[in-house]
């Protein structure tokens, strides 16, 4: 009698991990929106910061040129990431 109870108990314990398995991941629109907003805020913080940092390292008459160079470089990096980086990361 006692052996049958132990066997039944062990068999029921063997089936428990199936009950506590995680639910499949579901794409949540709020998570995607949060990540996109945070990315935009970081870009709005970083791009002018880099431009002003490099602008402070040069003479006053060349600041506008440096701001333009940083902006164009950022635009080119974005285009190159879309063309090459996205296909490498998600292909």
PDB file of C-alpha atoms in Angstrom:
ATOM      1  CA  UNK A   1       0.000   0.000   0.000  1.00  0.00           C
ATOM      2  CA  UNK A   2       2.731   2.392   0.954  1.00  0.00           C
ATOM      3  CA  UNK A   3       4.744   1.598  -2.187  1.00  0.00           C
ATOM      4  CA  UNK A   4       1.723   2.266  -4.407  1.00  0.00           C
ATOM      5  CA  UNK A   5       1.222   5.668  -2.738  1.00  0.00           C
ATOM      6  CA  UNK A   6       4.869   6.582  -3.243  1.00  0.00           C
ATOM      7  CA  UNK A   7       4.731   5.545  -6.910  1.00  0.00           C
ATOM      8  CA  UNK A   8       1.573   7.554  -7.453  1.00  0.00           C
ATOM      9  CA  UNK A   9       3.129  10.564  -5.735  1.00  0.00           C
ATOM     10  CA  UNK A  10       6.287  10.378  -7.851  1.00  0.00           C
ATOM     11  CA  UNK A  11       4.247   9.970 -11.034  1.00  0.00           C
ATOM     12  CA  UNK A  12       2.177  13.048 -10.189  1.00  0.00           C
ATOM     13  CA  UNK A  13       5.349  15.028  -9.403  1.00  0.00           C
ATOM     14  CA  UNK A  14       6.765  14.056 -12.795  1.00  0.00           C
ATOM     15  CA  UNK A  15       3.778  15.719 -14.481  1.00  0.00           C
ATOM     16  CA  UNK A  16       4.023  19.021 -12.593  1.00  0.00           C
ATOM     17  CA  UNK A  17       6.723  20.730 -14.728  1.00  0.00           C
ATOM     18  CA  UNK A  18       4.310  20.822 -17.644  1.00  0.00           C
ATOM     19  CA  UNK A  19       1.950  22.954 -15.570  1.00  0.00           C
ATOM     20  CA  UNK A  20       4.491  25.607 -14.664  1.00  0.00           C
ATOM     21  CA  UNK A  21       6.009  26.143 -18.110  1.00  0.00           C
ATOM     22  CA  UNK A  22       6.002  29.692 -19.385  1.00  0.00           C
ATOM     23  CA  UNK A  23       3.344  30.922 -21.739  1.00  0.00           C
ATOM     24  CA  UNK A  24       4.502  31.610 -25.304  1.00  0.00           C
ATOM     25  CA  UNK A  25       5.795  35.124 -25.896  1.00  0.00           C
ATOM     26  CA  UNK A  26       3.278  37.502 -27.391  1.00  0.00           C
ATOM     27  CA  UNK A  27       4.311  40.674 -29.189  1.00  0.00           C
ATOM     28  CA  UNK A  28       2.932  43.602 -27.234  1.00  0.00           C
ATOM     29  CA  UNK A  29       2.395  46.890 -29.049  1.00  0.00           C
ATOM     30  CA  UNK A  30       3.184  48.859 -25.913  1.00  0.00           C
ATOM     31  CA  UNK A  31       6.627  47.245 -25.634  1.00  0.00           C
ATOM     32  CA  UNK A  32       7.454  48.146 -29.218  1.00  0.00           C
ATOM     33  CA  UNK A  33       6.208  51.707 -28.786  1.00  0.00           C
ATOM     34  CA  UNK A  34       8.191  52.115 -25.567  1.00  0.00           C
ATOM     35  CA  UNK A  35      11.403  50.943 -27.237  1.00  0.00           C
ATOM     36  CA  UNK A  36      10.872  53.243 -30.224  1.00  0.00           C
ATOM     37  CA  UNK A  37      10.192  56.265 -28.012  1.00  0.00           C
ATOM     38  CA  UNK A  38      13.259  55.549 -25.876  1.00  0.00           C
ATOM     39  CA  UNK A  39      15.407  55.134 -28.990  1.00  0.00           C
ATOM     40  CA  UNK A  40      14.188  58.467 -30.365  1.00  0.00           C
ATOM     41  CA  UNK A  41      14.898  60.200 -27.059  1.00  0.00           C
ATOM     42  CA  UNK A  42      18.426  58.794 -26.946  1.00  0.00           C
ATOM     43  CA  UNK A  43      19.054  59.914 -30.526  1.00  0.00           C
ATOM     44  CA  UNK A  44      17.707  63.399 -29.774  1.00  0.00           C
ATOM     45  CA  UNK A  45      20.083  63.535 -26.818  1.00  0.00           C
ATOM     46  CA  UNK A  46      23.159  62.046 -28.482  1.00  0.00           C
ATOM     47  CA  UNK A  47      23.250  63.671 -31.912  1.00  0.00           C
ATOM     48  CA  UNK A  48      23.229  67.307 -30.715  1.00  0.00           C
ATOM     49  CA  UNK A  49      25.590  66.362 -27.884  1.00  0.00           C
ATOM     50  CA  UNK A  50      28.159  64.941 -30.270  1.00  0.00           C
ATOM     51  CA  UNK A  51      27.741  67.863 -32.654  1.00  0.00           C
ATOM     52  CA  UNK A  52      28.185  70.422 -29.886  1.00  0.00           C
ATOM     53  CA  UNK A  53      31.153  68.523 -28.439  1.00  0.00           C
ATOM     54  CA  UNK A  54      32.993  68.497 -31.751  1.00  0.00           C
ATOM     55  CA  UNK A  55      31.889  72.059 -32.385  1.00  0.00           C
ATOM     56  CA  UNK A  56      33.542  73.104 -29.134  1.00  0.00           C
ATOM     57  CA  UNK A  57      36.851  71.571 -30.180  1.00  0.00           C
ATOM     58  CA  UNK A  58      37.261  73.768 -33.254  1.00  0.00           C
ATOM     59  CA  UNK A  59      37.390  77.481 -33.986  1.00  0.00           C
ATOM     60  CA  UNK A  60      34.174  79.499 -33.962  1.00  0.00           C
ATOM     61  CA  UNK A  61      34.037  80.054 -37.705  1.00  0.00           C
ATOM     62  CA  UNK A  62      33.963  76.293 -38.417  1.00  0.00           C
ATOM     63  CA  UNK A  63      31.179  75.294 -36.000  1.00  0.00           C
ATOM     64  CA  UNK A  64      28.431  75.309 -38.632  1.00  0.00           C
ATOM     65  CA  UNK A  65      30.528  73.081 -40.874  1.00  0.00           C
ATOM     66  CA  UNK A  66      31.079  70.618 -38.021  1.00  0.00           C
ATOM     67  CA  UNK A  67      27.366  70.539 -37.161  1.00  0.00           C
ATOM     68  CA  UNK A  68      26.596  69.785 -40.803  1.00  0.00           C
ATOM     69  CA  UNK A  69      29.226  67.044 -40.940  1.00  0.00           C
ATOM     70  CA  UNK A  70      27.842  65.328 -37.836  1.00  0.00           C
ATOM     71  CA  UNK A  71      24.284  65.485 -39.180  1.00  0.00           C
ATOM     72  CA  UNK A  72      25.260  64.141 -42.605  1.00  0.00           C
ATOM     73  CA  UNK A  73      27.349  61.388 -41.015  1.00  0.00           C
ATOM     74  CA  UNK A  74      24.393  60.369 -38.858  1.00  0.00           C
ATOM     75  CA  UNK A  75      22.105  60.280 -41.901  1.00  0.00           C
ATOM     76  CA  UNK A  76      24.599  58.140 -43.849  1.00  0.00           C
ATOM     77  CA  UNK A  77      25.014  55.727 -40.943  1.00  0.00           C
ATOM     78  CA  UNK A  78      21.225  55.346 -40.726  1.00  0.00           C
ATOM     79  CA  UNK A  79      20.961  54.608 -44.442  1.00  0.00           C
ATOM     80  CA  UNK A  80      23.858  52.133 -44.335  1.00  0.00           C
ATOM     81  CA  UNK A  81      22.332  50.369 -41.337  1.00  0.00           C
ATOM     82  CA  UNK A  82      19.022  49.986 -43.155  1.00  0.00           C
ATOM     83  CA  UNK A  83      20.775  48.626 -46.248  1.00  0.00           C
ATOM     84  CA  UNK A  84      23.376  46.351 -44.652  1.00  0.00           C
ATOM     85  CA  UNK A  85      22.881  46.080 -40.893  1.00  0.00           C
ATOM     86  CA  UNK A  86      19.190  45.260 -40.914  1.00  0.00           C
ATOM     87  CA  UNK A  87      19.670  42.494 -43.455  1.00  0.00           C
ATOM     88  CA  UNK A  88      22.569  41.046 -41.448  1.00  0.00           C
ATOM     89  CA  UNK A  89      20.763  41.266 -38.123  1.00  0.00           C
ATOM     90  CA  UNK A  90      17.364  39.897 -39.146  1.00  0.00           C
ATOM     91  CA  UNK A  91      18.026  37.668 -42.131  1.00  0.00           C
TER      92      UNK A  91
END
